[in-house]
XYZ file of C-alpha atoms in Angstrom:
759
model
C 8.962 55.126 112.003
C 6.372 57.487 111.589
C 4.856 58.399 108.599
C 4.558 61.952 107.062
C 0.915 63.344 107.544
C -0.961 64.938 105.022
C -0.414 68.403 106.124
C 3.337 67.795 106.409
C 3.007 66.616 102.468
C 0.972 69.753 102.022
C 3.811 72.196 103.401
C 6.338 70.427 101.659
C 4.026 71.088 98.314
C 3.794 74.743 99.548
C 7.864 75.216 100.032
C 8.395 73.583 96.422
C 6.092 76.056 95.146
C 7.489 78.750 96.529
C 10.986 77.998 96.167
C 10.310 76.729 92.280
C 8.842 80.563 91.908
C 12.006 82.475 93.381
C 13.948 80.266 90.594
C 11.848 81.570 88.187
C 12.690 85.306 90.032
C 16.014 84.476 89.590
C 16.336 83.725 86.873
C 14.731 86.966 85.458
C 16.910 88.862 88.067
C 19.521 87.613 85.643
C 18.192 88.156 82.453
C 17.166 91.584 84.206
C 20.761 91.961 84.904
C 22.207 91.247 80.977
C 19.598 93.778 79.448
C 19.921 96.491 81.510
C 21.961 99.714 80.097
C 21.580 101.491 83.378
C 21.971 100.961 87.040
C 18.337 102.416 87.684
C 17.009 100.377 84.818
C 18.683 97.480 86.818
C 17.931 98.159 90.016
C 14.136 98.254 89.001
C 14.004 95.041 86.898
C 15.313 93.015 90.274
C 12.468 94.440 92.586
C 10.101 93.580 89.925
C 11.121 90.384 89.436
C 11.898 89.429 92.951
C 8.356 90.373 94.391
C 6.259 88.744 91.714
C 8.366 85.676 92.072
C 7.154 85.507 95.573
C 4.792 86.470 98.674
C 7.220 89.927 99.403
C 5.221 92.540 100.258
C 7.838 94.269 98.526
C 11.488 94.411 97.389
C 13.931 97.362 98.024
C 17.316 97.721 96.444
C 19.265 100.677 99.078
C 22.381 102.502 98.590
C 24.170 104.318 101.815
C 25.579 107.879 101.257
C 29.090 107.139 102.925
C 29.365 111.017 104.309
C 25.923 111.042 106.129
C 25.160 106.627 106.800
C 21.975 106.853 105.713
C 20.171 104.577 103.340
C 18.342 106.070 100.367
C 15.993 103.882 99.095
C 17.254 103.958 94.827
C 14.564 101.488 93.941
C 11.670 99.657 95.267
C 8.166 97.828 94.094
C 5.427 95.988 96.112
C 2.569 96.855 98.366
C 4.176 98.371 100.786
C 6.868 100.440 98.935
C 5.171 103.562 99.809
C 6.217 102.871 103.348
C 9.546 102.309 102.300
C 10.575 105.294 100.670
C 9.269 107.379 103.764
C 11.443 105.486 106.501
C 14.810 106.276 107.350
C 17.132 104.217 108.097
C 20.858 104.655 109.232
C 23.748 102.072 109.464
C 25.720 104.154 112.189
C 25.888 101.184 114.970
C 25.891 104.583 117.456
C 22.413 105.479 116.909
C 19.991 102.470 117.745
C 18.521 102.210 114.518
C 21.416 101.723 112.758
C 21.618 98.352 115.033
C 19.134 96.399 112.817
C 19.125 94.170 110.503
C 20.352 97.294 107.607
C 22.803 98.514 109.792
C 23.890 94.735 110.739
C 24.064 93.944 107.175
C 25.887 96.405 106.097
C 29.064 96.607 108.451
C 29.266 92.417 108.889
C 28.821 92.372 104.728
C 26.654 89.499 105.618
C 23.186 88.645 104.668
C 20.643 89.313 107.931
C 17.384 87.790 108.286
C 14.773 87.603 110.804
C 11.478 85.083 110.335
C 9.500 87.306 113.306
C 9.761 91.099 112.620
C 7.346 91.577 115.715
C 9.077 89.924 118.251
C 12.929 91.083 117.465
C 14.372 93.147 119.643
C 17.047 94.310 117.021
C 14.030 96.099 115.344
C 12.183 97.870 117.850
C 12.498 101.476 116.417
C 10.190 100.154 113.594
C 7.866 97.747 115.016
C 4.558 100.102 114.680
C 5.418 100.763 111.086
C 5.747 96.461 110.857
C 1.801 96.049 112.273
C 1.174 99.260 109.664
C 2.894 97.359 106.771
C 1.581 94.103 107.772
C 5.312 92.928 108.119
C 6.298 89.974 109.812
C 9.665 88.367 108.575
C 12.636 90.439 106.587
C 16.076 89.842 104.974
C 18.774 91.885 103.891
C 21.475 91.326 101.835
C 24.958 93.376 101.324
C 25.563 94.644 97.576
C 29.387 94.929 97.774
C 32.210 96.197 95.354
C 35.538 95.863 95.608
C 35.331 95.006 98.952
C 33.519 97.585 100.566
C 29.654 97.628 101.509
C 27.965 100.326 98.986
C 24.451 99.685 99.116
C 21.550 96.570 100.093
C 19.006 94.627 98.989
C 16.345 94.229 101.081
C 12.713 92.600 101.349
C 9.822 92.110 103.783
C 6.995 89.664 103.530
C 3.806 89.287 105.153
C 5.019 86.008 106.048
C 6.652 84.588 109.317
C 10.029 82.366 108.841
C 9.836 83.712 105.142
C 13.745 82.851 104.794
C 15.012 80.026 105.302
C 18.625 78.500 104.227
C 17.759 78.162 100.620
C 15.664 81.121 100.236
C 18.595 83.469 101.984
C 21.302 81.312 99.556
C 18.602 82.319 96.577
C 18.577 86.205 97.634
C 22.587 86.181 98.383
C 22.891 85.086 94.777
C 20.517 87.496 94.037
C 23.100 90.260 95.917
C 25.977 88.621 94.291
C 24.782 89.536 90.545
C 23.624 93.077 91.132
C 26.704 93.607 93.125
C 28.726 92.391 90.027
C 26.500 94.449 87.538
C 27.284 97.450 89.531
C 30.627 96.914 89.501
C 30.664 96.332 85.640
C 27.916 99.822 85.135
C 30.802 101.593 87.051
C 33.611 99.835 85.057
C 31.678 101.085 82.021
C 30.957 104.520 83.745
C 34.374 105.401 84.504
C 34.893 104.358 80.718
C 33.025 106.314 79.803
C 33.296 109.351 82.356
C 37.224 109.273 80.914
C 36.272 109.282 77.472
C 33.482 112.455 77.734
C 36.928 113.731 79.759
C 39.032 113.741 76.910
C 36.257 114.706 75.058
C 36.036 118.187 77.015
C 39.468 118.927 77.396
C 40.042 118.480 73.307
C 36.381 120.396 72.641
C 37.944 123.186 75.219
C 41.817 123.309 73.339
C 39.696 123.943 70.426
C 37.514 126.095 71.876
C 40.367 128.126 73.558
C 42.616 128.073 70.275
C 39.766 129.483 68.642
C 39.037 132.445 70.426
C 42.562 132.889 70.960
C 44.608 135.091 69.458
C 47.405 132.107 69.826
C 47.514 128.593 68.089
C 49.167 125.453 69.086
C 51.206 124.038 66.866
C 53.502 120.632 66.501
C 56.579 118.941 64.539
C 57.818 116.012 63.718
C 61.529 114.640 64.218
C 62.365 116.377 60.929
C 60.336 119.773 62.162
C 57.715 119.853 59.867
C 53.733 120.372 60.588
C 51.956 118.351 61.873
C 49.749 119.928 63.629
C 48.150 123.559 63.620
C 44.926 124.447 65.980
C 43.978 127.695 66.112
C 43.793 130.896 64.366
C 47.524 130.846 62.312
C 48.676 133.401 60.611
C 52.204 132.079 59.206
C 50.565 133.005 55.646
C 47.958 135.738 56.652
C 44.798 136.054 58.425
C 43.347 134.076 55.244
C 45.724 131.032 54.720
C 44.545 127.911 55.945
C 46.753 126.319 58.553
C 46.517 122.980 56.891
C 48.403 123.954 53.726
C 51.624 124.442 55.750
C 51.555 120.619 57.577
C 54.452 118.666 56.036
C 56.661 121.969 55.699
C 59.249 123.454 58.155
C 58.792 126.867 59.536
C 61.573 128.464 56.923
C 59.486 126.594 54.051
C 56.538 128.959 55.353
C 58.110 131.900 53.713
C 58.998 133.686 57.266
C 62.121 135.096 58.276
C 64.081 136.145 61.173
C 66.572 139.249 61.758
C 69.211 136.372 63.134
C 68.287 134.339 59.992
C 67.456 130.764 59.983
C 70.957 129.065 60.772
C 70.623 130.482 64.761
C 66.967 129.076 65.001
C 68.043 125.569 63.366
C 70.994 125.299 65.279
C 68.847 125.429 68.190
C 66.616 122.827 66.781
C 69.204 120.645 66.535
C 70.170 120.505 69.411
C 66.761 119.801 70.875
C 66.738 122.634 73.474
C 63.537 124.884 74.182
C 63.033 128.702 72.572
C 60.759 130.914 73.397
C 59.576 134.267 71.961
C 61.261 133.775 68.865
C 60.115 137.075 66.454
C 59.670 136.156 62.684
C 58.277 138.223 59.743
C 56.600 137.853 56.548
C 55.913 140.158 53.904
C 52.307 140.153 53.119
C 51.128 140.195 48.931
C 49.711 143.477 49.770
C 52.488 144.964 51.343
C 52.150 144.690 54.632
C 54.587 142.703 57.269
C 52.895 140.331 60.186
C 55.356 139.789 62.904
C 54.863 136.274 64.849
C 56.443 135.368 68.818
C 56.732 131.300 68.715
C 57.944 129.668 71.293
C 58.344 125.612 72.035
C 60.063 122.715 73.897
C 61.314 119.267 72.428
C 58.858 116.341 72.683
C 60.180 112.958 73.602
C 59.373 109.356 73.691
C 61.127 108.092 76.515
C 64.746 108.797 75.686
C 64.016 109.621 72.121
C 63.532 112.602 70.478
C 60.229 112.959 68.451
C 59.956 116.522 67.523
C 58.456 119.902 68.682
C 55.623 121.361 70.064
C 54.366 124.904 70.986
C 52.687 128.125 70.502
C 52.400 131.110 68.094
C 51.226 134.644 68.684
C 50.299 137.380 65.890
C 52.141 140.430 67.116
C 51.956 142.651 64.765
C 50.208 144.998 66.500
C 52.664 145.134 69.379
C 54.990 145.327 67.265
C 53.689 148.764 65.522
C 53.191 150.305 68.964
C 56.743 149.758 69.369
C 57.703 151.570 66.371
C 55.203 154.228 67.375
C 56.709 154.515 70.539
C 60.541 154.689 69.057
C 58.945 157.729 66.727
C 57.392 159.579 69.216
C 60.465 159.012 71.404
C 62.440 160.643 68.073
C 60.130 163.206 66.655
C 57.960 165.608 68.129
C 54.081 164.796 69.079
C 52.657 168.022 67.655
C 54.713 168.589 64.518
C 55.756 165.145 63.702
C 59.493 166.578 62.955
C 62.511 165.298 64.737
C 63.075 166.650 68.254
C 65.767 167.498 70.777
C 66.866 164.226 71.178
C 67.146 162.965 67.547
C 68.305 166.015 66.111
C 71.403 165.481 68.453
C 72.218 161.900 66.718
C 71.606 164.267 63.356
C 74.105 167.183 64.529
C 77.258 164.768 66.014
C 76.705 162.655 62.980
C 77.041 165.447 60.689
C 79.598 166.641 62.604
C 81.666 163.305 62.220
C 81.177 163.347 58.460
C 82.121 166.596 57.646
C 85.496 166.160 60.041
C 86.740 163.336 58.244
C 85.521 164.610 54.789
C 86.663 168.571 54.971
C 83.043 169.554 54.526
C 81.041 172.860 56.193
C 77.345 173.041 57.275
C 75.324 175.748 58.651
C 73.366 175.496 61.998
C 69.936 177.888 62.689
C 68.190 179.025 65.243
C 64.595 179.849 64.513
C 62.368 181.543 66.744
C 58.866 183.130 66.388
C 58.685 186.931 67.244
C 55.964 187.191 70.326
C 54.272 183.895 69.778
C 53.362 183.833 73.340
C 51.073 186.656 72.677
C 49.444 184.668 70.165
C 49.224 181.719 72.003
C 47.915 183.541 74.927
C 44.734 185.786 73.168
C 44.362 182.959 70.086
C 44.185 180.427 72.688
C 46.665 177.238 72.875
C 44.792 175.267 69.984
C 45.339 177.987 67.736
C 48.884 178.349 68.487
C 49.593 174.690 67.558
C 47.964 174.807 64.292
C 50.892 178.299 63.938
C 53.329 175.725 64.898
C 51.973 173.414 62.597
C 51.721 175.500 59.351
C 55.176 177.050 60.440
C 56.781 173.049 60.754
C 55.245 173.220 56.978
C 56.564 175.709 55.623
C 60.046 174.810 56.817
C 60.061 171.611 55.662
C 58.756 172.436 52.186
C 61.617 175.525 51.721
C 64.876 172.970 52.837
C 66.262 170.766 50.554
C 65.916 166.922 51.583
C 69.386 166.355 52.867
C 68.436 169.111 55.096
C 66.786 168.567 58.670
C 64.607 170.656 60.872
C 63.488 169.661 64.423
C 61.730 171.128 67.062
C 63.216 171.933 70.260
C 60.072 172.977 72.307
C 57.929 176.037 72.266
C 58.437 178.273 69.041
C 62.019 177.185 68.688
C 62.653 175.532 65.471
C 66.629 174.649 64.376
C 67.557 173.781 61.197
C 70.730 172.038 59.738
C 71.881 173.083 56.426
C 73.754 170.478 54.310
C 77.503 171.207 52.458
C 77.052 174.894 52.083
C 80.379 175.990 51.333
C 79.984 180.133 52.074
C 77.885 181.999 54.482
C 75.778 183.683 51.537
C 74.040 180.517 50.305
C 72.737 179.832 53.631
C 71.479 183.362 53.942
C 69.569 182.927 50.820
C 68.178 179.868 52.882
C 67.430 182.458 55.918
C 65.322 184.557 53.661
C 63.412 181.908 52.321
C 62.741 180.851 56.184
C 61.606 184.369 57.264
C 59.265 185.186 53.820
C 57.915 181.510 54.081
C 57.132 182.319 57.810
C 55.865 185.886 57.139
C 52.624 184.723 54.796
C 49.410 185.008 56.334
C 47.959 182.479 58.841
C 44.139 182.253 59.242
C 44.140 181.516 63.346
C 40.591 181.395 64.964
C 39.115 182.292 62.379
C 41.230 185.845 62.249
C 44.053 186.311 58.874
C 47.367 186.713 61.255
C 50.927 187.251 60.006
C 54.309 186.309 62.305
C 57.668 186.997 61.843
C 60.756 185.030 63.188
C 64.261 186.165 64.282
C 66.845 183.531 62.931
C 70.725 183.151 64.311
C 73.499 181.159 61.737
C 76.907 179.758 62.447
C 78.755 177.112 60.471
C 80.855 174.407 60.737
C 83.874 174.340 61.822
C 84.201 178.670 62.127
C 81.599 178.652 64.835
C 82.362 175.465 66.678
C 83.487 172.309 66.359
C 81.004 169.661 68.847
C 77.404 170.327 69.526
C 77.181 172.654 72.413
C 79.318 175.477 70.991
C 77.577 175.244 67.367
C 74.352 174.680 69.701
C 75.173 178.062 72.073
C 76.429 180.354 69.097
C 73.084 179.688 67.261
C 71.487 180.733 70.019
C 73.310 183.657 70.731
C 73.291 185.104 67.039
C 69.419 183.983 67.437
C 68.662 187.082 70.028
C 70.872 189.506 68.508
C 68.453 188.827 65.905
C 65.357 189.905 68.200
C 67.699 192.507 69.250
C 67.970 194.537 66.027
C 64.009 194.409 65.696
C 62.864 191.141 64.717
C 62.134 189.477 61.122
C 66.007 189.287 60.618
C 69.234 186.714 60.282
C 72.293 187.258 62.239
C 75.310 185.459 61.663
C 77.533 184.392 64.886
C 80.817 186.535 65.576
C 83.135 186.782 68.716
C 81.258 190.702 68.835
C 77.977 188.767 69.512
C 79.216 186.523 72.578
C 80.544 189.599 74.348
C 77.136 191.110 73.795
C 76.089 187.950 74.628
C 77.380 187.845 77.813
C 75.951 191.528 79.055
C 72.453 190.397 78.256
C 73.128 187.691 80.348
C 74.721 189.807 83.064
C 71.549 192.005 82.437
C 69.116 189.257 82.660
C 70.649 188.087 85.952
C 70.450 191.450 87.618
C 67.391 191.957 86.519
C 65.471 188.618 87.721
C 67.056 190.418 91.208
C 65.910 193.870 91.103
C 62.759 193.918 92.860
C 63.608 191.831 95.014
C 66.532 194.095 95.425
C 64.414 196.947 95.500
C 66.174 198.951 92.280
C 63.091 199.742 90.801
C 61.820 203.170 91.174
C 58.945 205.171 89.416
C 58.970 208.844 87.703
C 56.128 211.086 86.988
C 55.385 213.372 84.009
C 52.566 215.987 84.363
C 49.900 216.287 81.734
C 48.401 219.504 81.207
C 44.936 221.466 80.678
C 45.412 223.002 77.388
C 42.143 224.912 77.954
C 42.045 225.675 82.130
C 46.138 225.408 82.369
C 45.317 223.108 85.368
C 47.344 219.585 85.491
C 44.981 216.879 85.089
C 47.261 214.004 85.561
C 50.168 211.972 85.908
C 52.301 209.263 83.994
C 54.058 206.554 85.960
C 57.119 205.752 83.922
C 59.180 202.973 85.514
C 63.148 203.158 85.873
C 65.466 200.634 87.181
C 69.078 201.901 89.050
C 71.592 199.426 88.625
C 73.816 199.452 91.414
C 76.714 199.122 88.904
C 75.351 200.556 85.151
C 73.331 203.159 86.900
C 69.894 204.454 85.320
C 69.446 201.396 82.716
C 66.595 202.771 80.344
C 63.580 201.514 79.229
C 63.836 200.783 76.359
C 67.115 198.490 77.512
C 65.469 195.931 80.009
C 61.619 196.523 79.178
C 62.238 193.874 76.373
C 64.149 191.526 78.187
C 61.575 191.493 81.021
C 58.805 191.203 78.263
C 60.666 187.613 76.689
C 62.030 186.268 79.498
C 58.253 186.846 81.716
C 59.485 189.324 84.407
C 57.716 192.123 83.551
C 54.537 189.999 85.418
C 56.189 190.755 88.652
C 57.236 194.258 87.549
C 54.055 195.351 85.878
C 52.139 194.083 89.436
C 54.437 196.017 91.516
C 54.358 199.575 88.652
C 50.297 199.526 89.635
C 51.184 198.919 93.444
C 53.772 201.662 93.669
C 51.350 204.152 91.235
C 48.420 204.150 93.382
C 50.160 204.245 96.694
C 52.193 207.069 95.626
C 48.715 208.580 94.422
C 47.005 208.036 97.577
C 50.055 209.404 99.377
C 49.464 213.059 97.384
C 46.566 212.995 98.063
C 46.902 212.849 102.245
C 49.436 215.604 101.813
C 46.812 218.004 100.762
C 47.045 217.926 96.662
C 44.180 217.621 94.115
C 43.507 213.932 93.010
C 44.711 213.473 90.051
C 44.417 210.717 87.391
C 47.269 208.615 87.564
C 48.589 206.988 83.965
C 49.635 203.181 84.151
C 51.340 201.489 81.014
C 50.736 197.899 80.456
C 53.006 195.575 78.525
C 51.463 193.487 75.396
C 52.217 190.600 78.255
C 50.816 191.898 81.172
C 47.689 192.828 79.177
C 46.586 189.352 78.235
C 47.571 187.511 81.721
C 45.107 186.726 83.767
C 46.231 187.718 87.035
C 45.920 191.063 85.894
C 42.412 192.293 87.112
C 43.428 190.179 90.713
C 46.553 192.744 90.472
C 44.618 196.109 89.852
C 41.862 194.828 92.353
C 44.421 194.598 95.186
C 46.060 197.918 94.444
C 42.841 199.654 94.653
C 42.374 197.952 97.864
C 45.210 198.153 99.645
C 45.913 201.409 98.697
C 42.331 202.956 98.799
C 42.826 204.649 95.747
C 39.313 205.858 93.801
C 39.121 203.530 90.769
C 38.142 206.633 88.779
C 41.596 208.206 89.139
C 43.596 204.781 88.229
C 44.050 205.157 84.050
C 45.226 201.981 82.405
C 47.185 202.775 78.659
C 47.575 200.085 75.993
C 49.158 200.338 72.881
C 46.897 200.387 69.792
C 49.349 197.655 68.428
C 48.290 195.301 71.648
C 44.439 196.049 71.395
C 44.830 194.938 67.379
C 46.477 191.733 68.170
C 43.629 190.107 69.054
C 40.242 192.059 68.967
C 37.727 189.977 70.738
C 39.920 189.067 73.608
C 41.518 192.659 73.868
C 37.423 194.079 74.304
C 36.703 191.539 77.295
C 39.854 192.379 79.326
C 39.011 196.460 78.696
C 35.603 195.428 79.317
C 36.063 194.039 82.700
C 38.424 196.465 83.831
C 35.664 199.638 83.376
C 33.691 197.178 85.807
C 35.964 197.572 88.603
C 35.671 201.558 87.777
C 38.951 202.518 86.176
C 39.839 204.479 83.204
C 41.221 203.214 79.926
C 43.433 205.341 77.280
C 44.856 204.146 73.846
C 48.464 204.952 73.793
C 50.808 205.220 70.619
C 47.522 206.173 68.431
C 47.147 206.281 64.919
C 50.561 203.849 64.306
C 48.366 200.536 64.464
C 46.728 201.692 61.154
C 42.401 200.774 62.923
C 39.810 201.500 62.087
C 36.653 204.066 63.407
C 34.723 200.680 63.180
C 36.955 199.288 65.487
C 37.905 201.428 67.659
C 34.280 202.345 68.493
C 34.176 198.658 70.311
C 36.543 199.566 72.537
C 35.350 200.626 76.055
C 37.895 204.221 76.131
C 37.847 206.959 77.640
C 41.200 208.668 76.219
C 43.130 208.103 72.980
C 46.665 209.686 73.059
C 48.452 210.980 69.527
C 51.568 209.342 69.225
C 54.886 211.306 69.615
C 55.655 210.641 66.144
C 53.033 212.738 64.368
C 53.043 215.770 67.116
C 57.826 216.097 65.979
C 57.270 218.048 63.245
C 53.337 218.869 63.646
C 53.651 222.918 62.492
C 55.985 221.342 59.474
C 54.566 218.831 58.332
C 50.944 219.031 56.498
C 50.719 214.841 56.793
C 51.055 215.210 60.098
C 48.571 217.463 60.908
C 46.264 216.194 58.899
C 47.065 213.182 60.717
C 46.567 214.926 64.243
C 43.353 217.046 63.323
C 41.608 213.761 62.042
C 42.663 212.047 65.216
C 41.015 215.008 67.303
C 38.025 214.541 65.609
C 37.616 211.163 65.217
C 37.984 211.686 69.434
C 35.269 214.152 69.516
C 32.562 212.378 67.530
C 33.542 209.405 70.127
C 33.303 211.653 73.417
C 36.956 210.794 73.941
C 39.719 212.949 75.918
C 42.353 213.797 73.403
C 46.265 214.014 74.686
C 49.223 214.971 72.685
C 52.094 213.038 73.938
C 55.577 214.411 72.935
C 55.173 218.111 73.070
C 58.361 220.200 73.110
C 57.702 223.296 71.704
C 55.333 226.363 72.439
C 54.206 226.386 68.637
C 53.105 222.576 69.436
C 50.715 223.642 71.865
C 48.695 226.193 70.590
C 48.076 224.665 67.325
C 46.983 221.601 69.871
C 45.273 223.904 71.582
C 43.520 226.050 68.386
C 42.403 222.394 67.376
C 40.771 221.551 70.446
C 43.032 218.829 71.800
C 42.162 218.580 75.275
C 45.484 217.819 76.766
C 49.247 217.853 76.085
C 52.314 215.840 77.546
C 56.103 216.670 76.712
C 58.977 218.112 77.734
C 57.941 221.746 76.927
C 55.360 221.631 80.060
C 57.521 219.260 82.119
C 60.297 216.553 81.961
C 58.880 213.174 84.313
C 60.374 213.405 87.667
C 60.661 211.973 91.249
C 57.684 212.014 93.382
C 58.671 214.250 96.171
C 59.821 217.228 93.206
C 56.114 215.948 91.199
C 55.182 216.790 94.693
C 56.901 220.309 95.035
C 55.468 221.327 91.284
C 51.792 220.305 91.754
C 51.438 222.702 95.219
C 53.090 225.498 92.952
C 51.150 225.012 89.938
C 47.928 225.094 92.505
C 48.804 228.360 93.759
C 49.656 229.806 90.817
C 47.917 227.790 87.588
C 49.933 228.274 83.853
C 49.020 231.124 82.550
C 47.666 230.393 78.774
């Protein structure tokens, strides 16, 4: 039997010492595992304990990225720790680097060691690194969680044969303890993550309910509130949500339009409900509206209550009420509109029929509103309409109804009037109220109205008939000079039919070339020469014959047809004047009357320019006549238009002068060339001292302003002599020549040129 040598004893002693230190290291690592409060702390203490209790050059914990299969050193301790951190290792066995001890241990889930690093062919890719670090043996132990390799516990040693069976078993236990600790940490992390997720979810829920106008609620099986989250306005904005806990919804001061029985039936049936509208009257008198939706909650088959959301819809309800109001009221005046008035009128008809009552219906239309709207602007027109609406409302009883149909048309329902004189008195009050002055765009204006009246049941039994007959009566009031009222009668219907027929014919007259011009010459009282002519519009109706301008011009003004007709008159007058000159007649000034609506039409300047350009007539031979009343309606706008015409080179005449009560200061502002003395002053010129005084004053004023003075309506020799003796420049009237056709006037002009009139 061989006895152990001293060398064997020394080696055995060293082995025992080393194992003792490793057991101490194991104990230290176990203590570290128990004391560690985080995974990173665990890794560091285990590595430190392993290195301090052995000759290992380093101890490392490596985690594997499952996607890339690359190893990451999350903790390493020892002399060669820096080399480990820089080293890139893979566990992918398709790569040479993946077939070493690290990859093998990871895949097999068993320890993998080498006791002669530099002669191990598996580790050839790391031989240079091992020489640099001084490694001669290495051991790798898998870290396993839930049956899967997640990382490795790796050791490198400066000595060969460092990893015998006892050392491997010891380190395997360390790896198992670390794996167990990792599993506990993961479960704890998962628990903490779940708790954090719940806290975050609750925080988000609370944040959203705080930011939102909605609120969340829950009720128990007896429908009492057990939770209210968010900005609850059950009792108003300042009411605390918790003050309603323990109460049912119908105990919170809320009401529903259907009553609580309907809502309770839904709850008792455990049915969901959606967008149920409830409201509450607040102490300040305002009403709050909420919309509530809910669904039943169950614990298995057991009903445990309701949960849902609520929303303040007060603004939405107010918007709906506003929309409903706008649908039934005029947006400008706030009066009922046509649709709402139709409902009220039909209701009045039903009541009158049932109780054998009478009532009156009035159509009220402003006179010459379009002129005000066009001259002063739409803002002034809107102000006028609002003022008229206010005045009408003030003059009527609370039981009466005034509505705006559109434009400048108002309609009035006067309830329970037994006699026509009663409603006539109302009409007089309305006309007086409307005619009061109103300031528009800094100017004091007066406006009048035409009113048509019909009575139920005498003038109609239904809405359509009553409205039509009141409208016809209103048009009769306009034809009777405006600023008056007229009752409907059977004769009005006949007149209205004639008017409709005339209007229909008038719309086709221009297209059918039924209009023509006649011309009346003007005489120079000093030279006896013809200085110009005035174009006068005529209508040759195919059935009615010649229709006088007084019959169709107002209708053309009212319907707007005067714009197209007036354009044709300017064009035709310029064409005829140019034709006379081409026939060898001397140049004459051609006067053309402008209507009020035409004068303020924006396209007028373009119509004038087009007529002059297409006919080639000299602008100085065109004289445009406006009445004094037209100029006084809107002085600033009139001056603007007249100056634009003057810039084109045409002449301007102020017709019917003396009837518009304009002052010398106002006349001085107008860029006019001619004053035409109204025929009303010429008619009794030789017999009426007042007419003579007015005529003399007009002539003197014209002389002062260097204007041409023309007297209209001269019918006698005495009138002509007086005008000549008092320095009037020109005369126009039947005494010299009646209006005549273009052909006849051409012959007249030729004869007059050959033999001038002797004074």
